Amino acid sequence: MQSDGLSSMLSWLRLKAEVYIHTDFQGCWAVDTSGSRRVPFHLVHSGQSWLHLPDKKPRLLNAGDLVVFPHDQQHFLSSEPHCPTKALVEETVSNTEHLDITGSITGLTCGFFEFDNPASWPLLNSLPEAIVLELNNNDQLNNTRTLLKLMISELEHNAPGTAISVSHLTHSLFIHILRSQIGSNPQQGILAALFDPRIGKALNQIHDQPQQEWTLEQMAQTAGMSRTGFSELFKELTGQTPVRYLAEWRMLQASELLRTTDLSVISIAEQCGYTSDVSFRKAFKSITGQAPGAVRRSGREG
């Protein structure tokens, strides 16, 4: 199977996922999972819930609706159309099995997506503050709906191996969410660039072969474009020049290798397209703001 730019990026950023709540709420309740510096998500798998976001009208979520917060935006999910109090959130969290037994029932599954690699990268920046997918009202999301049904089945049966199975399914869910945003035709950002038929070809090659001595002309040829046209479209989509993007991608990989392997600095430099230890160290410090040795020490301490 041929690799692609998004797969390469997610591999290096080491996406992790978990589900930490799968339960039914009844009566008056509220949930707030923001503030963790991760990417929270909520699936309403039965009943209804109100979504509260700052400076926006409450939105009613129905069974089959999935909401994701790529930038960890402040939010509440609750049983009521008015914004809940902090006390209600705390009461719900501490006493989920003994809430008011009157009223309608809402089945909720909550979890987080997280990048284990702490390197900053504009993937999440290319996504909106909140993503709501109405899975029951969109034929294009059939595969996502099937994936979620399997995840819910795993959680409810709780058979041996459930924890790792749900983790892998949730990992796949994030990829489905990204695909849904690609389908909404984003005009800018790394997703728009990855799925542009020309720029995407160049990005795939850059991601897979960072050690190659890429020139602007070679990148443009890969995309089947002139140098000028390629440079202009690349910057329009990503906000960066091709040369800067290549340098940052190389340093993302270099940082990961420094933290997770015992390879020498010169070996890492060569894997990232540098033949000189001095030029690599200079570029690394310029882009990351740290020396390679400092990144390696932080990885070992972590």
PDB file of C-alpha atoms in Angstrom:
ATOM      1  CA  MET A   1       0.000   0.000   0.000  1.00  0.00           C
ATOM      2  CA  GLN A   2       1.414   3.387  -0.999  1.00  0.00           C
ATOM      3  CA  SER A   3       2.011   5.873   1.807  1.00  0.00           C
ATOM      4  CA  ASP A   4       0.386   9.297   1.787  1.00  0.00           C
ATOM      5  CA  GLY A   5       1.126  12.660   3.350  1.00  0.00           C
ATOM      6  CA  LEU A   6      -1.514  12.486   6.061  1.00  0.00           C
ATOM      7  CA  SER A   7      -0.464   8.981   7.138  1.00  0.00           C
ATOM      8  CA  SER A   8       3.164  10.087   7.379  1.00  0.00           C
ATOM      9  CA  MET A   9       2.238  13.115   9.452  1.00  0.00           C
ATOM     10  CA  LEU A  10       0.040  11.180  11.869  1.00  0.00           C
ATOM     11  CA  SER A  11       2.710   8.510  12.234  1.00  0.00           C
ATOM     12  CA  TRP A  12       5.326  11.035  13.311  1.00  0.00           C
ATOM     13  CA  LEU A  13       2.976  12.933  15.601  1.00  0.00           C
ATOM     14  CA  ARG A  14       1.990   9.633  17.275  1.00  0.00           C
ATOM     15  CA  LEU A  15      -1.722  10.052  17.712  1.00  0.00           C
ATOM     16  CA  LYS A  16      -3.211   8.409  20.806  1.00  0.00           C
ATOM     17  CA  ALA A  17      -6.883   8.130  21.710  1.00  0.00           C
ATOM     18  CA  GLU A  18      -8.981   6.979  24.617  1.00  0.00           C
ATOM     19  CA  VAL A  19     -12.588   6.708  25.756  1.00  0.00           C
ATOM     20  CA  TYR A  20     -13.096   7.483  29.442  1.00  0.00           C
ATOM     21  CA  ILE A  21     -16.900   7.781  29.743  1.00  0.00           C
ATOM     22  CA  HIS A  22     -19.540   5.501  28.269  1.00  0.00           C
ATOM     23  CA  THR A  23     -22.687   5.804  30.309  1.00  0.00           C
ATOM     24  CA  ASP A  24     -26.302   6.968  30.495  1.00  0.00           C
ATOM     25  CA  PHE A  25     -27.279  10.284  32.076  1.00  0.00           C
ATOM     26  CA  GLN A  26     -30.749  10.992  33.433  1.00  0.00           C
ATOM     27  CA  GLY A  27     -32.307  13.985  35.107  1.00  0.00           C
ATOM     28  CA  CYS A  28     -30.320  17.233  35.372  1.00  0.00           C
ATOM     29  CA  TRP A  29     -26.666  16.770  34.418  1.00  0.00           C
ATOM     30  CA  ALA A  30     -23.709  18.533  32.772  1.00  0.00           C
ATOM     31  CA  VAL A  31     -20.284  17.529  31.470  1.00  0.00           C
ATOM     32  CA  ASP A  32     -17.217  19.711  30.825  1.00  0.00           C
ATOM     33  CA  THR A  33     -14.056  18.019  29.474  1.00  0.00           C
ATOM     34  CA  SER A  34     -12.151  21.104  28.313  1.00  0.00           C
ATOM     35  CA  GLY A  35      -8.857  22.342  29.743  1.00  0.00           C
ATOM     36  CA  SER A  36      -6.804  19.153  29.376  1.00  0.00           C
ATOM     37  CA  ARG A  37      -4.736  20.421  26.409  1.00  0.00           C
ATOM     38  CA  ARG A  38      -5.984  17.438  24.478  1.00  0.00           C
ATOM     39  CA  VAL A  39      -8.745  17.134  21.854  1.00  0.00           C
ATOM     40  CA  PRO A  40     -12.039  16.195  23.543  1.00  0.00           C
ATOM     41  CA  PHE A  41     -14.881  14.485  21.701  1.00  0.00           C
ATOM     42  CA  HIS A  42     -18.416  13.463  22.619  1.00  0.00           C
ATOM     43  CA  LEU A  43     -20.797  11.057  20.899  1.00  0.00           C
ATOM     44  CA  VAL A  44     -24.501  11.180  21.706  1.00  0.00           C
ATOM     45  CA  HIS A  45     -25.425   7.548  21.052  1.00  0.00           C
ATOM     46  CA  SER A  46     -28.978   7.830  22.423  1.00  0.00           C
ATOM     47  CA  GLY A  47     -31.329  10.601  23.496  1.00  0.00           C
ATOM     48  CA  GLN A  48     -30.428  14.291  23.235  1.00  0.00           C
ATOM     49  CA  SER A  49     -27.959  16.772  24.708  1.00  0.00           C
ATOM     50  CA  TRP A  50     -27.452  20.531  24.616  1.00  0.00           C
ATOM     51  CA  LEU A  51     -24.081  21.848  23.482  1.00  0.00           C
ATOM     52  CA  HIS A  52     -22.957  25.131  25.060  1.00  0.00           C
ATOM     53  CA  LEU A  53     -20.101  27.145  23.544  1.00  0.00           C
ATOM     54  CA  PRO A  54     -18.895  30.637  24.540  1.00  0.00           C
ATOM     55  CA  ASP A  55     -20.798  33.474  22.836  1.00  0.00           C
ATOM     56  CA  LYS A  56     -22.999  31.088  20.845  1.00  0.00           C
ATOM     57  CA  LYS A  57     -26.577  29.949  21.164  1.00  0.00           C
ATOM     58  CA  PRO A  58     -27.049  26.474  22.676  1.00  0.00           C
ATOM     59  CA  ARG A  59     -27.245  23.736  20.055  1.00  0.00           C
ATOM     60  CA  LEU A  60     -29.348  20.614  20.412  1.00  0.00           C
ATOM     61  CA  LEU A  61     -27.447  17.401  19.689  1.00  0.00           C
ATOM     62  CA  ASN A  62     -29.407  14.296  18.752  1.00  0.00           C
ATOM     63  CA  ALA A  63     -28.593  10.608  18.811  1.00  0.00           C
ATOM     64  CA  GLY A  64     -25.834   9.967  16.282  1.00  0.00           C
ATOM     65  CA  ASP A  65     -24.229  13.410  16.608  1.00  0.00           C
ATOM     66  CA  LEU A  66     -20.478  13.602  17.230  1.00  0.00           C
ATOM     67  CA  VAL A  67     -18.795  16.798  18.434  1.00  0.00           C
ATOM     68  CA  VAL A  68     -15.017  17.362  18.503  1.00  0.00           C
ATOM     69  CA  PHE A  69     -12.953  20.291  19.823  1.00  0.00           C
ATOM     70  CA  PRO A  70      -9.583  20.429  17.993  1.00  0.00           C
ATOM     71  CA  HIS A  71      -8.353  23.389  20.065  1.00  0.00           C
ATOM     72  CA  ASP A  72      -9.726  22.220  23.422  1.00  0.00           C
ATOM     73  CA  GLN A  73     -12.340  24.985  23.408  1.00  0.00           C
ATOM     74  CA  GLN A  74     -14.333  25.641  26.570  1.00  0.00           C
ATOM     75  CA  HIS A  75     -17.657  23.801  26.322  1.00  0.00           C
ATOM     76  CA  PHE A  76     -20.457  22.094  28.200  1.00  0.00           C
ATOM     77  CA  LEU A  77     -22.806  19.269  27.306  1.00  0.00           C
ATOM     78  CA  SER A  78     -25.915  19.227  29.441  1.00  0.00           C
ATOM     79  CA  SER A  79     -29.509  18.136  29.791  1.00  0.00           C
ATOM     80  CA  GLU A  80     -30.787  21.723  29.802  1.00  0.00           C
ATOM     81  CA  PRO A  81     -30.898  24.501  27.157  1.00  0.00           C
ATOM     82  CA  HIS A  82     -29.543  27.033  29.659  1.00  0.00           C
ATOM     83  CA  CYS A  83     -25.814  27.062  30.445  1.00  0.00           C
ATOM     84  CA  PRO A  84     -25.061  24.826  33.450  1.00  0.00           C
ATOM     85  CA  THR A  85     -23.230  25.849  36.602  1.00  0.00           C
ATOM     86  CA  LYS A  86     -19.821  24.584  37.641  1.00  0.00           C
ATOM     87  CA  ALA A  87     -21.455  22.965  40.673  1.00  0.00           C
ATOM     88  CA  LEU A  88     -23.688  20.851  38.441  1.00  0.00           C
ATOM     89  CA  VAL A  89     -20.666  19.703  36.419  1.00  0.00           C
ATOM     90  CA  GLU A  90     -18.824  18.709  39.593  1.00  0.00           C
ATOM     91  CA  GLU A  91     -21.881  16.888  40.933  1.00  0.00           C
ATOM     92  CA  THR A  92     -22.278  14.988  37.661  1.00  0.00           C
ATOM     93  CA  VAL A  93     -18.618  13.933  37.551  1.00  0.00           C
ATOM     94  CA  SER A  94     -18.551  12.759  41.176  1.00  0.00           C
ATOM     95  CA  ASN A  95     -21.878  10.950  41.095  1.00  0.00           C
ATOM     96  CA  THR A  96     -22.536   9.692  37.570  1.00  0.00           C
ATOM     97  CA  GLU A  97     -24.319   6.521  38.711  1.00  0.00           C
ATOM     98  CA  HIS A  98     -26.763   8.205  41.085  1.00  0.00           C
ATOM     99  CA  LEU A  99     -28.159  11.237  39.273  1.00  0.00           C
ATOM    100  CA  ASP A 100     -31.803  12.291  39.460  1.00  0.00           C
ATOM    101  CA  ILE A 101     -33.668   9.256  38.092  1.00  0.00           C
ATOM    102  CA  THR A 102     -36.483  11.304  36.569  1.00  0.00           C
ATOM    103  CA  GLY A 103     -36.486  12.681  33.042  1.00  0.00           C
ATOM    104  CA  SER A 104     -35.231  11.453  29.707  1.00  0.00           C
ATOM    105  CA  ILE A 105     -32.081   9.361  29.298  1.00  0.00           C
ATOM    106  CA  THR A 106     -29.058  10.416  27.257  1.00  0.00           C
ATOM    107  CA  GLY A 107     -26.352   7.923  26.315  1.00  0.00           C
ATOM    108  CA  LEU A 108     -22.979   9.649  26.038  1.00  0.00           C
ATOM    109  CA  THR A 109     -19.524   8.450  25.048  1.00  0.00           C
ATOM    110  CA  CYS A 110     -16.661  10.847  25.792  1.00  0.00           C
ATOM    111  CA  GLY A 111     -12.952  10.646  25.054  1.00  0.00           C
ATOM    112  CA  PHE A 112      -9.779  12.425  24.013  1.00  0.00           C
ATOM    113  CA  PHE A 113      -7.430  12.507  21.070  1.00  0.00           C
ATOM    114  CA  GLU A 114      -3.833  13.369  21.874  1.00  0.00           C
ATOM    115  CA  PHE A 115      -0.502  13.701  20.076  1.00  0.00           C
ATOM    116  CA  ASP A 116       2.257  11.970  22.043  1.00  0.00           C
ATOM    117  CA  ASN A 117       4.880  13.869  20.071  1.00  0.00           C
ATOM    118  CA  PRO A 118       4.955  17.359  21.636  1.00  0.00           C
ATOM    119  CA  ALA A 119       6.252  19.018  18.476  1.00  0.00           C
ATOM    120  CA  SER A 120       4.072  21.850  17.271  1.00  0.00           C
ATOM    121  CA  TRP A 121       2.517  21.302  13.835  1.00  0.00           C
ATOM    122  CA  PRO A 122      -0.320  23.087  12.046  1.00  0.00           C
ATOM    123  CA  LEU A 123      -2.563  20.048  11.567  1.00  0.00           C
ATOM    124  CA  LEU A 124      -4.964  20.985  14.373  1.00  0.00           C
ATOM    125  CA  ASN A 125      -4.687  24.679  13.498  1.00  0.00           C
ATOM    126  CA  SER A 126      -6.266  23.917  10.141  1.00  0.00           C
ATOM    127  CA  LEU A 127      -9.440  22.693  11.859  1.00  0.00           C
ATOM    128  CA  PRO A 128     -12.325  24.802  13.243  1.00  0.00           C
ATOM    129  CA  GLU A 129     -12.913  25.393  16.962  1.00  0.00           C
ATOM    130  CA  ALA A 130     -15.726  22.833  17.031  1.00  0.00           C
ATOM    131  CA  ILE A 131     -16.727  20.107  14.581  1.00  0.00           C
ATOM    132  CA  VAL A 132     -20.234  18.653  14.724  1.00  0.00           C
ATOM    133  CA  LEU A 133     -20.934  15.622  12.548  1.00  0.00           C
ATOM    134  CA  GLU A 134     -24.583  14.636  12.194  1.00  0.00           C
ATOM    135  CA  LEU A 135     -23.881  11.016  11.395  1.00  0.00           C
ATOM    136  CA  ASN A 136     -27.506   9.963  10.987  1.00  0.00           C
ATOM    137  CA  ASN A 137     -28.197  12.687   8.434  1.00  0.00           C
ATOM    138  CA  ASN A 138     -25.270  12.253   6.068  1.00  0.00           C
ATOM    139  CA  ASP A 139     -24.922   9.332   3.659  1.00  0.00           C
ATOM    140  CA  GLN A 140     -21.274  10.275   3.062  1.00  0.00           C
ATOM    141  CA  LEU A 141     -20.443   9.334   6.663  1.00  0.00           C
ATOM    142  CA  ASN A 142     -21.639   5.716   6.448  1.00  0.00           C
ATOM    143  CA  ASN A 143     -18.190   4.320   7.230  1.00  0.00           C
ATOM    144  CA  THR A 144     -17.810   6.629  10.223  1.00  0.00           C
ATOM    145  CA  ARG A 145     -21.210   5.556  11.512  1.00  0.00           C
ATOM    146  CA  THR A 146     -20.256   1.884  11.143  1.00  0.00           C
ATOM    147  CA  LEU A 147     -16.983   2.509  12.979  1.00  0.00           C
ATOM    148  CA  LEU A 148     -18.791   4.157  15.881  1.00  0.00           C
ATOM    149  CA  LYS A 149     -21.354   1.346  16.096  1.00  0.00           C
ATOM    150  CA  LEU A 150     -18.494  -1.139  16.406  1.00  0.00           C
ATOM    151  CA  MET A 151     -16.836   1.000  19.083  1.00  0.00           C
ATOM    152  CA  ILE A 152     -20.083   1.219  21.083  1.00  0.00           C
ATOM    153  CA  SER A 153     -20.572  -2.544  20.769  1.00  0.00           C
ATOM    154  CA  GLU A 154     -17.056  -3.141  22.093  1.00  0.00           C
ATOM    155  CA  LEU A 155     -17.660  -0.823  25.056  1.00  0.00           C
ATOM    156  CA  GLU A 156     -20.993  -2.426  25.953  1.00  0.00           C
ATOM    157  CA  HIS A 157     -19.831  -6.047  25.709  1.00  0.00           C
ATOM    158  CA  ASN A 158     -16.515  -5.341  27.468  1.00  0.00           C
ATOM    159  CA  ALA A 159     -14.967  -8.593  26.263  1.00  0.00           C
ATOM    160  CA  PRO A 160     -11.269  -9.443  26.741  1.00  0.00           C
ATOM    161  CA  GLY A 161      -9.168  -7.041  24.664  1.00  0.00           C
ATOM    162  CA  THR A 162     -11.799  -4.272  24.736  1.00  0.00           C
ATOM    163  CA  ALA A 163      -9.413  -1.568  25.943  1.00  0.00           C
ATOM    164  CA  ILE A 164      -6.936  -1.955  23.071  1.00  0.00           C
ATOM    165  CA  SER A 165      -9.714  -2.536  20.533  1.00  0.00           C
ATOM    166  CA  VAL A 166     -11.482   0.703  21.526  1.00  0.00           C
ATOM    167  CA  SER A 167      -8.170   2.559  21.450  1.00  0.00           C
ATOM    168  CA  HIS A 168      -7.514   1.480  17.854  1.00  0.00           C
ATOM    169  CA  LEU A 169     -11.082   2.225  16.775  1.00  0.00           C
ATOM    170  CA  THR A 170     -10.913   5.680  18.332  1.00  0.00           C
ATOM    171  CA  HIS A 171      -7.601   6.279  16.570  1.00  0.00           C
ATOM    172  CA  SER A 172      -9.329   5.461  13.283  1.00  0.00           C
ATOM    173  CA  LEU A 173     -12.185   7.779  14.243  1.00  0.00           C
ATOM    174  CA  PHE A 174      -9.829  10.770  14.227  1.00  0.00           C
ATOM    175  CA  ILE A 175      -8.815   9.971  10.662  1.00  0.00           C
ATOM    176  CA  HIS A 176     -12.489   9.808   9.672  1.00  0.00           C
ATOM    177  CA  ILE A 177     -13.023  13.220  11.292  1.00  0.00           C
ATOM    178  CA  LEU A 178     -10.145  14.672   9.271  1.00  0.00           C
ATOM    179  CA  ARG A 179     -11.610  13.200   6.095  1.00  0.00           C
ATOM    180  CA  SER A 180     -14.943  14.821   6.878  1.00  0.00           C
ATOM    181  CA  GLN A 181     -13.221  18.197   7.001  1.00  0.00           C
ATOM    182  CA  ILE A 182     -11.495  17.525   3.709  1.00  0.00           C
ATOM    183  CA  GLY A 183     -14.943  16.878   2.262  1.00  0.00           C
ATOM    184  CA  SER A 184     -16.022  20.343   3.410  1.00  0.00           C
ATOM    185  CA  ASN A 185     -13.457  21.802   0.965  1.00  0.00           C
ATOM    186  CA  PRO A 186     -11.152  23.798   3.280  1.00  0.00           C
ATOM    187  CA  GLN A 187      -9.549  26.702   1.446  1.00  0.00           C
ATOM    188  CA  GLN A 188      -6.386  26.922   3.548  1.00  0.00           C
ATOM    189  CA  GLY A 189      -4.322  24.899   6.000  1.00  0.00           C
ATOM    190  CA  ILE A 190      -2.343  21.700   5.873  1.00  0.00           C
ATOM    191  CA  LEU A 191      -5.409  19.572   5.101  1.00  0.00           C
ATOM    192  CA  ALA A 192      -6.219  21.694   2.073  1.00  0.00           C
ATOM    193  CA  ALA A 193      -2.605  21.329   0.924  1.00  0.00           C
ATOM    194  CA  LEU A 194      -2.460  17.578   1.514  1.00  0.00           C
ATOM    195  CA  PHE A 195      -5.516  16.963  -0.616  1.00  0.00           C
ATOM    196  CA  ASP A 196      -4.773  19.442  -3.354  1.00  0.00           C
ATOM    197  CA  PRO A 197      -4.072  17.192  -6.386  1.00  0.00           C
ATOM    198  CA  ARG A 198      -0.779  18.954  -7.156  1.00  0.00           C
ATOM    199  CA  ILE A 199       0.596  20.247  -3.853  1.00  0.00           C
ATOM    200  CA  GLY A 200      -0.395  16.979  -2.193  1.00  0.00           C
ATOM    201  CA  LYS A 201       1.939  15.035  -4.509  1.00  0.00           C
ATOM    202  CA  ALA A 202       4.885  17.159  -3.438  1.00  0.00           C
ATOM    203  CA  LEU A 203       3.983  16.886   0.240  1.00  0.00           C
ATOM    204  CA  ASN A 204       3.752  13.095   0.005  1.00  0.00           C
ATOM    205  CA  GLN A 205       7.277  12.945  -1.399  1.00  0.00           C
ATOM    206  CA  ILE A 206       8.649  15.420   1.145  1.00  0.00           C
ATOM    207  CA  HIS A 207       7.129  13.474   4.034  1.00  0.00           C
ATOM    208  CA  ASP A 208       8.377  10.115   2.783  1.00  0.00           C
ATOM    209  CA  GLN A 209      11.849  11.237   1.688  1.00  0.00           C
ATOM    210  CA  PRO A 210      13.028  14.117   3.900  1.00  0.00           C
ATOM    211  CA  GLN A 211      16.634  13.000   3.464  1.00  0.00           C
ATOM    212  CA  GLN A 212      16.584  13.835  -0.249  1.00  0.00           C
ATOM    213  CA  GLU A 213      18.336  17.031  -1.331  1.00  0.00           C
ATOM    214  CA  TRP A 214      15.133  18.769  -2.322  1.00  0.00           C
ATOM    215  CA  THR A 215      15.310  21.921  -4.391  1.00  0.00           C
ATOM    216  CA  LEU A 216      12.399  24.187  -5.173  1.00  0.00           C
ATOM    217  CA  GLU A 217      12.578  23.094  -8.792  1.00  0.00           C
ATOM    218  CA  GLN A 218      12.405  19.389  -7.843  1.00  0.00           C
ATOM    219  CA  MET A 219       9.393  19.971  -5.622  1.00  0.00           C
ATOM    220  CA  ALA A 220       7.654  21.901  -8.384  1.00  0.00           C
ATOM    221  CA  GLN A 221       8.390  19.134 -10.889  1.00  0.00           C
ATOM    222  CA  THR A 222       6.862  16.561  -8.517  1.00  0.00           C
ATOM    223  CA  ALA A 223       3.717  18.678  -8.435  1.00  0.00           C
ATOM    224  CA  GLY A 224       3.785  19.125 -12.223  1.00  0.00           C
ATOM    225  CA  MET A 225       3.967  22.907 -11.898  1.00  0.00           C
ATOM    226  CA  SER A 226       6.292  25.804 -12.630  1.00  0.00           C
ATOM    227  CA  ARG A 227       8.476  27.027  -9.782  1.00  0.00           C
ATOM    228  CA  THR A 228       6.578  30.290  -9.472  1.00  0.00           C
ATOM    229  CA  GLY A 229       3.130  28.702  -9.632  1.00  0.00           C
ATOM    230  CA  PHE A 230       4.111  26.008  -7.154  1.00  0.00           C
ATOM    231  CA  SER A 231       5.598  28.477  -4.666  1.00  0.00           C
ATOM    232  CA  GLU A 232       2.580  30.755  -4.809  1.00  0.00           C
ATOM    233  CA  LEU A 233      -0.008  27.999  -4.397  1.00  0.00           C
ATOM    234  CA  PHE A 234       2.004  26.238  -1.675  1.00  0.00           C
ATOM    235  CA  LYS A 235       2.222  29.414   0.406  1.00  0.00           C
ATOM    236  CA  GLU A 236      -1.416  30.266  -0.246  1.00  0.00           C
ATOM    237  CA  LEU A 237      -2.501  26.898   1.165  1.00  0.00           C
ATOM    238  CA  THR A 238      -0.017  26.349   3.988  1.00  0.00           C
ATOM    239  CA  GLY A 239       1.017  29.888   4.905  1.00  0.00           C
ATOM    240  CA  GLN A 240       4.661  28.874   4.465  1.00  0.00           C
ATOM    241  CA  THR A 241       7.185  28.726   1.660  1.00  0.00           C
ATOM    242  CA  PRO A 242       8.041  25.209   0.431  1.00  0.00           C
ATOM    243  CA  VAL A 243      11.607  25.566   1.724  1.00  0.00           C
ATOM    244  CA  ARG A 244      10.429  26.565   5.206  1.00  0.00           C
ATOM    245  CA  TYR A 245       7.907  23.743   5.332  1.00  0.00           C
ATOM    246  CA  LEU A 246      10.582  21.221   4.346  1.00  0.00           C
ATOM    247  CA  ALA A 247      12.924  22.522   7.045  1.00  0.00           C
ATOM    248  CA  GLU A 248      10.238  22.337   9.743  1.00  0.00           C
ATOM    249  CA  TRP A 249       9.199  18.839   8.691  1.00  0.00           C
ATOM    250  CA  ARG A 250      12.813  17.692   8.881  1.00  0.00           C
ATOM    251  CA  MET A 251      13.208  19.162  12.363  1.00  0.00           C
ATOM    252  CA  LEU A 252       9.969  17.534  13.495  1.00  0.00           C
ATOM    253  CA  GLN A 253      11.453  14.172  12.573  1.00  0.00           C
ATOM    254  CA  ALA A 254      14.839  15.071  14.020  1.00  0.00           C
ATOM    255  CA  SER A 255      13.226  16.026  17.347  1.00  0.00           C
ATOM    256  CA  GLU A 256      11.386  12.726  17.485  1.00  0.00           C
ATOM    257  CA  LEU A 257      14.554  10.742  16.754  1.00  0.00           C
ATOM    258  CA  LEU A 258      16.490  12.677  19.385  1.00  0.00           C
ATOM    259  CA  ARG A 259      13.854  11.960  22.028  1.00  0.00           C
ATOM    260  CA  THR A 260      13.204   8.315  21.231  1.00  0.00           C
ATOM    261  CA  THR A 261      16.458   6.805  19.888  1.00  0.00           C
ATOM    262  CA  ASP A 262      20.166   6.626  20.728  1.00  0.00           C
ATOM    263  CA  LEU A 263      21.250   7.516  17.188  1.00  0.00           C
ATOM    264  CA  SER A 264      24.146   9.942  16.989  1.00  0.00           C
ATOM    265  CA  VAL A 265      23.390  13.528  16.027  1.00  0.00           C
ATOM    266  CA  ILE A 266      25.193  13.134  12.707  1.00  0.00           C
ATOM    267  CA  SER A 267      23.149  10.000  11.893  1.00  0.00           C
ATOM    268  CA  ILE A 268      19.947  11.882  12.607  1.00  0.00           C
ATOM    269  CA  ALA A 269      21.197  14.809  10.556  1.00  0.00           C
ATOM    270  CA  GLU A 270      21.786  12.521   7.566  1.00  0.00           C
ATOM    271  CA  GLN A 271      18.310  10.979   7.897  1.00  0.00           C
ATOM    272  CA  CYS A 272      16.888  14.476   7.770  1.00  0.00           C
ATOM    273  CA  GLY A 273      18.780  15.651   4.705  1.00  0.00           C
ATOM    274  CA  TYR A 274      21.905  17.263   6.205  1.00  0.00           C
ATOM    275  CA  THR A 275      25.427  16.150   5.388  1.00  0.00           C
ATOM    276  CA  SER A 276      27.101  18.477   7.886  1.00  0.00           C
ATOM    277  CA  ASP A 277      26.782  18.230  11.651  1.00  0.00           C
ATOM    278  CA  VAL A 278      27.380  21.986  11.945  1.00  0.00           C
ATOM    279  CA  SER A 279      24.721  22.984   9.420  1.00  0.00           C
ATOM    280  CA  PHE A 280      22.210  20.631  11.039  1.00  0.00           C
ATOM    281  CA  ARG A 281      22.807  21.994  14.534  1.00  0.00           C
ATOM    282  CA  LYS A 282      22.509  25.559  13.260  1.00  0.00           C
ATOM    283  CA  ALA A 283      19.259  24.836  11.400  1.00  0.00           C
ATOM    284  CA  PHE A 284      17.844  22.861  14.333  1.00  0.00           C
ATOM    285  CA  LYS A 285      18.465  25.708  16.792  1.00  0.00           C
ATOM    286  CA  SER A 286      17.070  28.267  14.361  1.00  0.00           C
ATOM    287  CA  ILE A 287      13.800  26.384  13.811  1.00  0.00           C
ATOM    288  CA  THR A 288      13.135  24.775  17.207  1.00  0.00           C
ATOM    289  CA  GLY A 289      14.824  27.320  19.468  1.00  0.00           C
ATOM    290  CA  GLN A 290      16.739  24.519  21.201  1.00  0.00           C
ATOM    291  CA  ALA A 291      19.998  22.662  20.734  1.00  0.00           C
ATOM    292  CA  PRO A 292      19.785  18.957  19.771  1.00  0.00           C
ATOM    293  CA  GLY A 293      21.352  17.973  23.098  1.00  0.00           C
ATOM    294  CA  ALA A 294      18.650  19.775  25.067  1.00  0.00           C
ATOM    295  CA  VAL A 295      15.897  17.966  23.170  1.00  0.00           C
ATOM    296  CA  ARG A 296      17.588  14.623  23.749  1.00  0.00           C
ATOM    297  CA  ARG A 297      17.899  15.287  27.478  1.00  0.00           C
ATOM    298  CA  SER A 298      14.254  16.323  27.738  1.00  0.00           C
ATOM    299  CA  GLY A 299      13.246  13.078  26.028  1.00  0.00           C
ATOM    300  CA  ARG A 300      15.217  10.972  28.478  1.00  0.00           C
ATOM    301  CA  GLU A 301      13.893  12.901  31.462  1.00  0.00           C
ATOM    302  CA  GLY A 302      10.346  12.458  30.135  1.00  0.00           C
TER     303      GLY A 302
END
